[in-house]
CSV table of C-alpha atoms in Angstrom, one decimal:
chain,number,residue,atom,x,y,z
A,68,ASP,CA,0.0,0.0,0.0
A,69,GLN,CA,1.2,3.5,-0.9
A,70,HIS,CA,4.1,2.2,-2.8
A,71,LEU,CA,3.1,2.8,-6.4
A,72,ILE,CA,6.1,3.7,-8.5
A,73,HIS,CA,5.9,6.0,-11.5
A,74,THR,CA,8.8,6.4,-13.9
A,75,GLU,CA,9.2,8.6,-17.0
A,76,CYS,CA,11.9,7.9,-19.6
A,77,VAL,CA,13.3,10.0,-22.4
A,78,PRO,CA,12.4,8.2,-25.6
A,79,ALA,CA,15.1,7.0,-27.9
A,80,GLY,CA,16.4,9.4,-30.5
A,81,VAL,CA,16.2,12.6,-28.4
A,82,GLY,CA,19.3,14.7,-28.7
A,83,PHE,CA,21.0,17.0,-26.1
A,84,ASP,CA,23.6,19.7,-26.4
A,85,LEU,CA,26.5,19.4,-24.1
A,86,VAL,CA,29.1,22.1,-23.4
A,87,ILE,CA,32.4,21.2,-21.7
A,88,SER,CA,34.7,24.0,-20.7
A,89,GLY,CA,38.0,24.0,-18.8
A,90,CYS,CA,41.3,25.7,-18.3
A,91,ALA,CA,44.6,24.0,-19.1
A,92,ASP,CA,47.7,24.6,-17.0
A,93,VAL,CA,50.2,25.6,-19.7
A,94,SER,CA,53.1,24.9,-17.3
A,95,GLY,CA,52.0,21.2,-17.1
A,96,GLN,CA,50.8,18.9,-19.9
A,97,ASP,CA,50.3,20.2,-23.4
A,98,SER,CA,46.8,21.6,-23.7
A,99,GLU,CA,46.2,20.0,-27.1
A,100,ARG,CA,47.0,16.6,-25.6
A,101,LEU,CA,44.5,17.2,-22.9
A,102,ILE,CA,41.8,18.1,-25.4
A,103,ALA,CA,42.7,15.0,-27.4
A,104,PHE,CA,42.5,12.9,-24.3
A,105,LEU,CA,39.1,14.3,-23.6
A,106,LEU,CA,37.9,13.5,-27.1
A,107,ALA,CA,39.3,9.9,-26.7
A,108,VAL,CA,37.3,9.5,-23.5
A,109,LEU,CA,34.1,10.8,-25.1
A,110,GLU,CA,34.5,8.2,-27.8
A,111,GLY,CA,33.7,5.7,-25.1
A,112,PHE,CA,30.0,6.6,-25.7
A,113,ASN,CA,30.3,5.2,-29.2
A,114,ALA,CA,32.0,1.9,-28.1
A,115,CYS,CA,30.2,-1.1,-29.6
A,116,ASN,CA,30.5,-3.6,-26.7
A,117,ASP,CA,31.1,-1.7,-23.4
A,118,PRO,CA,30.0,1.9,-24.0
A,119,ILE,CA,29.6,4.6,-21.3
A,120,LEU,CA,26.0,4.6,-20.2
A,121,ILE,CA,24.0,7.4,-18.5
A,122,GLY,CA,21.2,7.2,-16.0
A,123,ALA,CA,19.3,4.5,-14.3
A,124,ASN,CA,18.6,0.8,-15.3
A,125,THR,CA,21.7,0.7,-17.5
A,126,ALA,CA,21.8,-3.1,-17.0
A,127,GLY,CA,18.4,-3.1,-18.7
A,128,GLY,CA,19.7,-1.4,-21.8
A,129,LYS,CA,18.9,2.1,-20.9
A,130,GLY,CA,21.2,5.1,-21.2
A,131,VAL,CA,22.9,4.2,-24.5
A,132,VAL,CA,24.2,7.4,-26.1
A,133,CYS,CA,25.8,8.2,-29.4
A,134,TRP,CA,28.2,11.1,-29.2
A,135,GLU,CA,29.1,13.5,-32.1
A,136,PRO,CA,31.7,16.2,-31.9
A,137,GLY,CA,30.6,19.8,-32.4
A,138,ARG,CA,32.8,22.8,-32.5
A,139,VAL,CA,35.9,23.4,-30.3
A,140,PHE,CA,36.8,26.9,-29.1
A,141,LYS,CA,40.2,27.7,-27.7
A,142,MET,CA,41.9,30.8,-26.4
A,143,LYS,CA,45.7,30.8,-25.8
A,144,VAL,CA,47.7,33.0,-23.5
A,145,PRO,CA,48.4,35.8,-25.9
A,146,GLN,CA,44.7,35.9,-26.9
A,147,VAL,CA,43.7,35.9,-23.2
A,148,LYS,CA,45.9,39.0,-22.6
A,149,ASP,CA,44.4,40.8,-25.6
A,150,TRP,CA,40.9,39.9,-24.4
A,151,VAL,CA,41.6,41.3,-20.9
A,152,LYS,CA,43.0,44.6,-22.4
A,153,ASN,CA,39.9,45.1,-24.5
A,154,PRO,CA,37.5,47.4,-22.7
A,155,ASN,CA,34.6,46.3,-25.0
A,156,ARG,CA,35.2,42.6,-24.4
A,157,GLY,CA,32.3,40.3,-24.0
A,158,MET,CA,32.0,37.0,-22.1
A,159,ALA,CA,35.1,34.8,-22.6
A,160,GLU,CA,32.9,31.9,-23.9
A,161,THR,CA,31.6,34.1,-26.7
A,162,ASP,CA,34.9,35.7,-27.6
A,163,MET,CA,36.9,32.4,-28.0
A,164,PRO,CA,37.9,31.8,-31.6
A,165,PRO,CA,36.8,28.4,-33.0
A,166,LEU,CA,39.3,25.9,-34.3
A,167,ASP,CA,39.2,25.3,-38.0
A,168,SER,CA,38.4,21.9,-39.5
A,169,GLY,CA,42.1,21.1,-40.0
A,170,GLU,CA,43.0,21.7,-36.4
A,171,LEU,CA,40.0,19.7,-35.2
A,172,ASP,CA,40.9,16.8,-37.5
A,173,ALA,CA,44.4,16.9,-36.1
A,174,LEU,CA,43.0,16.7,-32.5
A,175,CYS,CA,40.7,13.8,-33.4
A,176,LYS,CA,43.7,12.0,-35.0
A,177,LYS,CA,45.8,12.6,-31.9
A,178,ALA,CA,42.9,11.2,-29.8
A,179,GLY,CA,43.1,7.9,-31.7
A,180,GLU,CA,46.7,7.6,-30.5
A,181,PHE,CA,45.6,6.9,-26.9
A,182,ASP,CA,45.8,3.2,-26.2
A,183,ILE,CA,42.2,2.4,-24.9
A,184,PRO,CA,41.7,-1.4,-24.4
A,185,ASP,CA,39.3,-3.1,-26.8
A,186,SER,CA,36.9,-5.2,-24.7
A,187,GLN,CA,35.1,-6.7,-27.7
A,188,LYS,CA,36.7,-10.1,-27.1
A,189,ASN,CA,35.4,-10.2,-23.5
A,190,PHE,CA,31.7,-10.1,-24.5
A,191,LEU,CA,29.4,-12.8,-25.8
A,192,THR,CA,26.1,-11.7,-27.2
A,193,PHE,CA,23.3,-14.1,-28.2
A,194,PRO,CA,19.7,-13.5,-29.3
A,195,VAL,CA,16.7,-14.9,-27.5
A,196,THR,CA,13.2,-15.3,-29.0
A,197,LEU,CA,10.2,-15.7,-26.8
A,198,ASN,CA,7.0,-17.4,-28.2
A,199,PHE,CA,4.0,-16.9,-25.9
A,200,ASP,CA,1.3,-19.6,-26.0
A,201,SER,CA,-1.5,-17.4,-24.7
A,202,HIS,CA,-2.4,-13.9,-23.7
A,203,PHE,CA,0.4,-11.5,-22.7
A,204,LEU,CA,0.4,-8.2,-20.8
A,205,VAL,CA,3.0,-6.1,-19.0
A,206,ASN,CA,0.8,-3.4,-17.6
A,207,ASP,CA,1.0,0.3,-18.4
A,208,PRO,CA,-1.9,1.7,-16.3
A,209,PRO,CA,-3.5,4.9,-17.6
A,210,GLY,CA,-3.2,8.1,-15.6
A,211,GLN,CA,-6.1,9.8,-14.0
A,212,ARG,CA,-6.4,12.4,-16.7
A,213,GLU,CA,-6.8,9.7,-19.3
A,214,LEU,CA,-9.5,8.0,-17.2
A,215,ASP,CA,-11.3,11.4,-16.8
A,216,GLU,CA,-11.2,12.2,-20.5
A,217,SER,CA,-12.4,8.7,-21.5
A,218,GLY,CA,-15.3,8.5,-19.1
A,219,SER,CA,-13.9,5.6,-17.1
A,220,ASP,CA,-13.0,5.5,-13.4
A,221,SER,CA,-10.4,3.6,-11.5
A,222,SER,CA,-12.8,0.7,-10.9
A,223,GLY,CA,-13.2,0.1,-14.7
A,224,SER,CA,-16.8,1.3,-14.7
A,225,ASP,CA,-18.1,3.8,-17.3
A,226,ARG,CA,-19.6,7.1,-15.9
A,227,GLY,CA,-22.5,7.2,-18.3
A,228,ASP,CA,-23.7,10.7,-19.1
A,229,GLN,CA,-20.6,12.3,-17.5
A,230,ALA,CA,-18.6,11.4,-20.6
A,231,ASP,CA,-18.9,11.3,-24.3
A,232,ASN,CA,-19.4,8.2,-26.3
A,233,GLY,CA,-15.7,7.8,-27.2
A,234,PRO,CA,-13.7,4.7,-26.6
A,235,LYS,CA,-13.0,3.9,-23.0
A,236,VAL,CA,-9.4,3.5,-21.7
A,237,PRO,CA,-8.8,0.0,-20.3
A,238,ASN,CA,-7.6,-0.3,-16.7
A,239,HIS,CA,-4.7,-2.6,-17.8
A,240,ARG,CA,-3.0,-2.2,-21.2
A,241,PRO,CA,0.2,-3.3,-22.8
A,242,ARG,CA,3.4,-1.3,-22.3
A,243,LYS,CA,4.8,0.1,-25.5
A,244,ASP,CA,8.0,1.6,-26.7
A,245,GLU,CA,8.5,5.1,-28.2
A,246,MET,CA,7.2,3.8,-31.6
A,247,GLY,CA,4.0,2.5,-30.1
A,248,ASN,CA,4.9,-1.2,-30.3
A,249,VAL,CA,4.3,-3.6,-27.5
A,250,ILE,CA,7.4,-4.6,-25.6
A,251,LEU,CA,8.6,-6.8,-22.8
A,252,PRO,CA,10.9,-4.4,-20.8
A,253,ALA,CA,14.3,-5.7,-19.9
A,254,LYS,CA,13.6,-5.1,-16.3
A,255,SER,CA,10.6,-7.4,-16.3
A,256,PHE,CA,12.5,-10.1,-18.2
A,257,LYS,CA,15.5,-9.8,-15.8
A,258,GLY,CA,13.3,-9.9,-12.7
A,259,ALA,CA,11.6,-13.2,-13.8
A,260,LEU,CA,14.9,-14.7,-14.8
A,261,ARG,CA,16.5,-13.8,-11.4
A,262,SER,CA,13.6,-15.2,-9.4
A,263,GLN,CA,13.9,-18.5,-11.2
A,264,ALA,CA,17.7,-18.5,-10.6
A,265,GLU,CA,17.1,-18.0,-6.9
A,266,ARG,CA,14.6,-20.9,-6.8
A,267,ILE,CA,17.3,-23.1,-8.5
A,268,LEU,CA,19.9,-22.1,-5.9
A,269,ARG,CA,17.6,-22.8,-2.9
A,270,THR,CA,16.6,-26.2,-4.5
A,271,LEU,CA,20.3,-27.1,-4.8
A,272,GLY,CA,21.0,-26.1,-1.2
A,273,TYR,CA,22.9,-22.8,-2.0
A,274,PRO,CA,22.1,-19.6,-0.2
A,275,ALA,CA,20.1,-17.0,-2.2
A,276,CYS,CA,19.1,-13.6,-0.9
A,277,ASP,CA,15.7,-12.0,-1.4
A,278,PRO,CA,16.2,-8.5,-2.9
A,279,SER,CA,12.6,-7.5,-2.1
A,280,ASN,CA,13.3,-8.1,1.7
A,281,SER,CA,16.0,-5.9,3.2
A,282,GLU,CA,16.4,-8.5,6.1
A,283,LYS,CA,17.2,-11.3,3.6
A,284,THR,CA,19.5,-9.6,1.2
A,285,CYS,CA,23.3,-9.9,1.0
A,286,VAL,CA,24.8,-8.2,4.1
A,287,LYS,CA,26.4,-5.1,2.7
A,288,PRO,CA,27.2,-3.3,-0.6
A,289,VAL,CA,30.3,-4.5,-2.5
A,290,GLU,CA,33.1,-2.0,-2.0
A,291,THR,CA,36.2,-4.3,-2.4
A,292,THR,CA,36.8,-7.6,-4.1
A,293,GLU,CA,36.9,-9.3,-0.6
A,294,ASP,CA,33.2,-8.3,-0.2
A,295,LEU,CA,32.3,-10.6,-3.0
A,296,GLU,CA,32.8,-13.6,-0.7
A,297,ASN,CA,29.6,-12.6,1.1
A,298,VAL,CA,27.6,-12.2,-2.0
A,299,CYS,CA,25.3,-15.0,-3.2
A,300,LEU,CA,25.6,-16.5,-6.7
A,301,SER,CA,22.4,-14.8,-7.8
A,302,CYS,CA,23.7,-11.3,-6.9
A,303,LYS,CA,27.0,-12.1,-8.6
A,304,LEU,CA,25.2,-12.9,-11.8
A,305,PHE,CA,22.3,-10.3,-11.7
A,306,GLY,CA,24.0,-7.5,-9.8
A,307,ALA,CA,24.0,-6.1,-6.3
A,308,PRO,CA,24.7,-2.7,-4.7
A,309,GLY,CA,28.2,-1.8,-5.7
A,310,TRP,CA,28.5,-4.7,-8.1
A,311,LYS,CA,27.4,-4.2,-11.8
A,312,SER,CA,25.8,-7.2,-13.3
A,313,PRO,CA,28.0,-9.0,-15.9
A,314,LEU,CA,24.7,-9.9,-17.7
A,315,GLU,CA,23.1,-7.2,-19.8
A,316,ILE,CA,19.6,-7.6,-21.2
A,317,SER,CA,17.9,-5.5,-23.9
A,318,ASP,CA,14.2,-4.8,-24.1
A,319,PHE,CA,12.4,-7.5,-26.0
A,320,ARG,CA,10.7,-6.1,-29.1
A,321,LEU,CA,7.7,-7.5,-30.8
A,322,VAL,CA,8.6,-9.6,-33.8
A,323,PRO,CA,6.7,-8.2,-36.9
A,324,GLY,CA,3.5,-10.2,-37.4
A,325,ASP,CA,-0.3,-10.1,-37.4
A,326,TYR,CA,-1.3,-10.3,-33.8
A,327,LYS,CA,-4.7,-10.3,-32.2
A,328,TYR,CA,-5.6,-7.9,-29.4
A,329,GLU,CA,-8.4,-8.7,-27.0
A,330,THR,CA,-10.2,-6.9,-24.1
A,331,GLN,CA,-10.9,-9.2,-21.2
A,332,GLU,CA,-13.4,-8.3,-18.4
A,333,PHE,CA,-12.7,-9.1,-14.8
A,334,VAL,CA,-14.5,-8.8,-11.4
A,335,ALA,CA,-12.5,-8.8,-8.2
A,336,VAL,CA,-13.4,-11.4,-5.6
A,337,ASP,CA,-14.5,-10.4,-2.1
A,338,ARG,CA,-12.2,-12.3,0.3
A,339,PHE,CA,-14.9,-12.4,3.0
A,340,THR,CA,-18.0,-13.5,1.0
A,341,GLY,CA,-16.3,-15.4,-1.8
A,342,GLY,CA,-18.4,-13.6,-4.4
A,343,SER,CA,-17.8,-10.6,-6.6
A,344,LYS,CA,-16.8,-7.4,-4.9
A,345,ASP,CA,-19.2,-4.5,-5.4
A,346,GLY,CA,-17.7,-1.8,-7.7
A,347,ALA,CA,-14.6,-3.8,-8.4
A,348,LYS,CA,-15.1,-4.5,-12.1
A,349,PHE,CA,-12.0,-3.9,-14.3
A,350,ASN,CA,-10.8,-4.9,-17.7
A,351,ALA,CA,-7.5,-5.5,-19.5
A,352,ARG,CA,-6.4,-5.2,-23.1
A,353,VAL,CA,-4.0,-8.0,-24.0
A,354,ILE,CA,-2.1,-9.3,-27.0
A,355,TYR,CA,-2.6,-13.0,-28.0
A,356,GLN,CA,0.3,-15.3,-28.7
A,357,PRO,CA,3.0,-12.7,-29.4
A,358,ASP,CA,6.6,-13.3,-30.3
A,359,PHE,CA,9.4,-11.2,-28.8
A,360,SER,CA,13.1,-11.0,-29.6
A,361,GLY,CA,15.9,-9.5,-27.6
A,362,ASP,CA,19.6,-9.9,-26.8
A,363,LEU,CA,21.6,-11.2,-23.8
A,364,LYS,CA,25.2,-10.0,-23.5
A,365,LEU,CA,27.7,-11.6,-21.1
A,366,ASN,CA,30.9,-10.1,-19.9
A,367,GLN,CA,32.9,-13.3,-19.8
A,368,THR,CA,35.8,-12.0,-17.9
A,369,ARG,CA,33.6,-11.3,-14.8
A,370,LEU,CA,31.9,-14.7,-14.8
A,371,THR,CA,33.2,-17.8,-13.0
A,372,ALA,CA,32.1,-21.4,-13.8
A,373,LYS,CA,29.5,-21.3,-11.0
A,374,GLU,CA,27.7,-18.2,-12.4
A,375,LEU,CA,27.8,-19.7,-15.9
A,376,GLY,CA,26.4,-22.9,-14.6
A,377,LEU,CA,23.5,-21.0,-12.8
A,378,LEU,CA,22.8,-19.1,-16.0
A,379,ALA,CA,22.8,-22.3,-18.0
A,380,LEU,CA,20.3,-23.9,-15.6
A,381,THR,CA,18.1,-20.8,-15.7
A,382,LEU,CA,18.1,-20.6,-19.5
A,383,ARG,CA,17.2,-24.3,-19.6
A,384,ASP,CA,14.1,-23.6,-17.5
A,385,LEU,CA,13.3,-20.7,-19.8
A,386,LYS,CA,13.5,-23.0,-22.9
A,387,GLU,CA,11.3,-25.6,-21.2
A,388,GLY,CA,8.6,-23.0,-20.4
A,389,ASP,CA,9.0,-22.9,-16.7
A,390,ILE,CA,9.4,-19.1,-16.5
A,391,THR,CA,6.4,-16.8,-17.0
A,392,PHE,CA,6.3,-13.1,-17.8
A,393,GLY,CA,3.7,-10.3,-17.3
A,394,LEU,CA,0.4,-9.9,-15.6
A,395,GLY,CA,-1.7,-12.9,-14.6
A,396,ALA,CA,1.2,-15.3,-14.8
């Protein structure tokens, strides 16, 4: 009760302008080398296998950024002196002369001289396709404004003459991506996969914490490699505070096809009488027998044989249909 979580995400394709400014100590390292090093670091956003990610839920494929260089402005010591002497000077940021294309190309070339390790060989990426046998729904509940405008209330009932005759918004509806296509979010997939892995560990007699219960989680956040000795296998595989998961999962997108959508009607059951609960009718719009595809990516250098074995057993259960996803599982 009172723990409803609401999250808003920036859709894919949105661009942002970033301005990075700084002052180089001319008595120390060469300023051009510093700029080249900064450009080399920024190229980490464009890495194919282990890019720099921004924001929350990066293990679920969020926060992927493509970086493009803009213009570079630079003011050297003689130019700074002239700027200070000018009584009509403006802000330094506006009076800096931009580098021409040749100078910028030279800096980008120098950035490529920095030896940044290639982690491509450490990753294993493989596709996964999910074929659902029945109805599927990861719920994206409508907001109160949508319910008001459609003439529905939170119980799923229509308000008659208080609304027009337009289509009513269902109480439960599929979650969609920025293009309006139904998805299985990476977070939902990972949560179901982790729960099954924890069941396997307990069945085999290994300890497995419960992330939803603070009293049954691994003792403390990982701050040193020695702390990993107190972390269960599930947390080593799927992540823990202070320990990034070596398993990355993408959102599962709907495979193109002709799918059927249905609206199902439900009535909540009164726990005391055993009959229908008054005013508790609701409905759900679901998709029937969809197919989803996504990717799993493993950082092999951070996995031991035990974590790989746990993952193999969990994927075996996935293949055999022992893991369910979405509402009404």
